[in-house]
Coordinates of C-alpha atoms in Angstrom, one line a residue:
M1 CA 0.0 0.0 0.0
K2 CA 2.4 2.7 1.3
R3 CA 0.8 5.5 -0.6
F4 CA -0.9 7.3 2.3
H5 CA 2.4 7.6 4.2
Q6 CA 3.4 10.0 1.4
L7 CA 0.4 12.2 2.2
F8 CA 0.7 12.4 6.0
D9 CA 2.8 10.8 8.7
L10 CA 1.2 9.3 11.8
S11 CA 4.3 7.4 12.9
D12 CA 3.9 5.9 16.4
R13 CA 0.7 7.8 17.0
V14 CA -1.9 5.5 18.8
I15 CA -5.3 5.6 17.2
I16 CA -8.3 3.6 18.3
V17 CA -10.9 2.6 15.6
A18 CA -14.0 1.6 17.5
G19 CA -16.0 -0.7 15.1
G20 CA -12.8 -1.4 13.2
A21 CA -13.9 -4.8 12.1
G22 CA -16.6 -3.4 9.8
Q23 CA -16.1 -2.4 6.2
I24 CA -15.6 1.3 6.7
G25 CA -13.8 0.9 10.0
F26 CA -11.3 -1.5 8.6
A27 CA -10.6 0.7 5.7
F28 CA -9.7 3.4 8.2
C29 CA -7.4 0.9 10.0
E30 CA -5.5 0.1 6.8
I31 CA -5.0 3.7 5.9
L32 CA -3.9 4.7 9.4
A33 CA -1.5 1.8 9.6
D34 CA 0.0 2.7 6.2
A35 CA 0.6 6.2 7.5
G36 CA 2.6 4.7 10.4
A37 CA 0.0 4.8 13.2
K38 CA -0.3 2.1 15.9
V39 CA -3.9 1.1 15.3
V40 CA -6.1 -0.5 17.9
I41 CA -9.3 -2.1 16.5
A42 CA -11.8 -2.0 19.3
D43 CA -14.8 -4.2 18.2
I44 CA -17.3 -6.6 19.6
D45 CA -16.4 -9.0 16.7
T46 CA -12.7 -9.7 17.4
E47 CA -12.9 -12.8 15.2
M48 CA -13.7 -10.8 12.1
A49 CA -11.2 -8.2 13.0
E50 CA -8.4 -10.8 13.3
Q51 CA -9.4 -12.4 10.0
K52 CA -9.2 -9.1 8.2
R53 CA -5.9 -8.2 9.9
E54 CA -4.3 -11.5 8.9
N55 CA -5.1 -10.8 5.2
L56 CA -2.9 -7.7 5.3
E57 CA 0.8 -7.4 4.4
P58 CA 3.0 -8.3 7.4
D59 CA 4.2 -4.8 8.0
L60 CA 0.7 -3.5 8.3
Q61 CA -0.3 -6.5 10.5
E62 CA 2.3 -5.4 13.0
Q63 CA 0.8 -1.9 13.2
I64 CA -2.7 -3.2 14.1
K65 CA -3.8 -4.8 17.4
V66 CA -7.3 -6.1 18.2
H67 CA -9.2 -5.6 21.5
A68 CA -12.7 -6.7 22.4
L69 CA -15.1 -3.9 23.1
D70 CA -18.8 -3.6 23.6
V71 CA -19.4 0.2 23.4
S72 CA -22.7 -0.2 25.2
Q73 CA -20.8 -1.2 28.3
K74 CA -19.2 1.9 29.9
T75 CA -16.8 -0.1 32.1
Q76 CA -15.4 -1.9 29.0
V77 CA -14.7 1.4 27.4
T78 CA -12.9 2.8 30.5
E79 CA -10.9 -0.5 30.9
L80 CA -9.9 -0.5 27.2
F81 CA -8.6 3.1 27.4
D82 CA -6.6 2.3 30.5
T83 CA -5.2 -0.9 28.9
I84 CA -4.1 0.9 25.8
R85 CA -2.4 3.7 27.7
Q86 CA -0.5 1.1 29.7
D87 CA 0.4 -1.3 26.8
V88 CA 0.9 1.1 23.8
G89 CA 1.1 4.6 25.1
S90 CA -0.8 7.9 24.9
I91 CA -3.8 7.9 22.7
Y92 CA -3.6 10.3 19.8
G93 CA -7.0 9.8 18.2
L94 CA -10.3 7.9 18.2
I95 CA -12.6 7.1 15.3
N96 CA -16.1 5.9 16.1
S97 CA -17.1 3.6 13.2
F98 CA -19.5 1.4 15.0
H99 CA -23.3 1.0 14.7
F100 CA -26.1 -1.3 15.5
K101 CA -28.5 -2.3 12.8
G102 CA -29.9 -5.5 14.1
N103 CA -28.4 -8.8 15.2
T104 CA -26.8 -9.7 11.9
R105 CA -23.6 -8.5 10.1
K106 CA -25.7 -7.9 7.0
L107 CA -28.7 -5.7 6.6
D108 CA -31.7 -8.0 7.3
T109 CA -35.0 -6.2 6.7
S110 CA -36.9 -9.0 8.4
S111 CA -35.2 -8.4 11.8
N112 CA -37.0 -6.7 14.6
F113 CA -34.7 -3.7 14.0
F114 CA -37.1 -2.8 11.1
A115 CA -40.3 -3.4 13.0
D116 CA -43.1 -0.8 12.9
F117 CA -42.9 1.7 15.7
E118 CA -45.9 0.3 17.6
H119 CA -44.4 -3.3 17.4
Y120 CA -40.8 -2.4 18.1
P121 CA -39.5 -4.4 21.0
E122 CA -38.3 -2.4 23.9
E123 CA -35.1 -4.5 24.3
A124 CA -34.2 -3.7 20.7
R125 CA -34.8 0.0 21.2
D126 CA -32.6 0.0 24.3
L127 CA -29.8 -1.8 22.4
V128 CA -30.0 0.7 19.5
H129 CA -29.7 3.6 21.9
D130 CA -27.0 2.0 24.1
V131 CA -24.8 1.4 21.0
N132 CA -25.6 4.1 18.5
L133 CA -26.2 7.0 20.9
K134 CA -24.6 6.3 24.3
G135 CA -21.7 4.3 22.8
A136 CA -20.5 7.3 21.0

């Protein structure tokens, strides 16, 4: 890749990408790693994050670490920030690239996420708010 490093230099800057296992989030991770950043993917789906990371060139793989994070759990967010500061160093930036759109990785219009307002389950509404609003 190595073309973004010519545009800007983030050497040794620690940047967290919350939701980094997703399509957009992982694209951010690749670009940031190419620019020299130490990237932390913070995602609830660590398996997907690791699979994507393993498909990168070895030098980019070294720049990216994966940590489990459920942004709807405040204690997990606090613990992750403390862990990163201890293990990697001062945090330079954060990109929030997470969202909740139902219980599947792909858009499923039959899920309760797309139910009519009067039939929308309270548990689903709470989860949407906890991730998409409070998580940020």
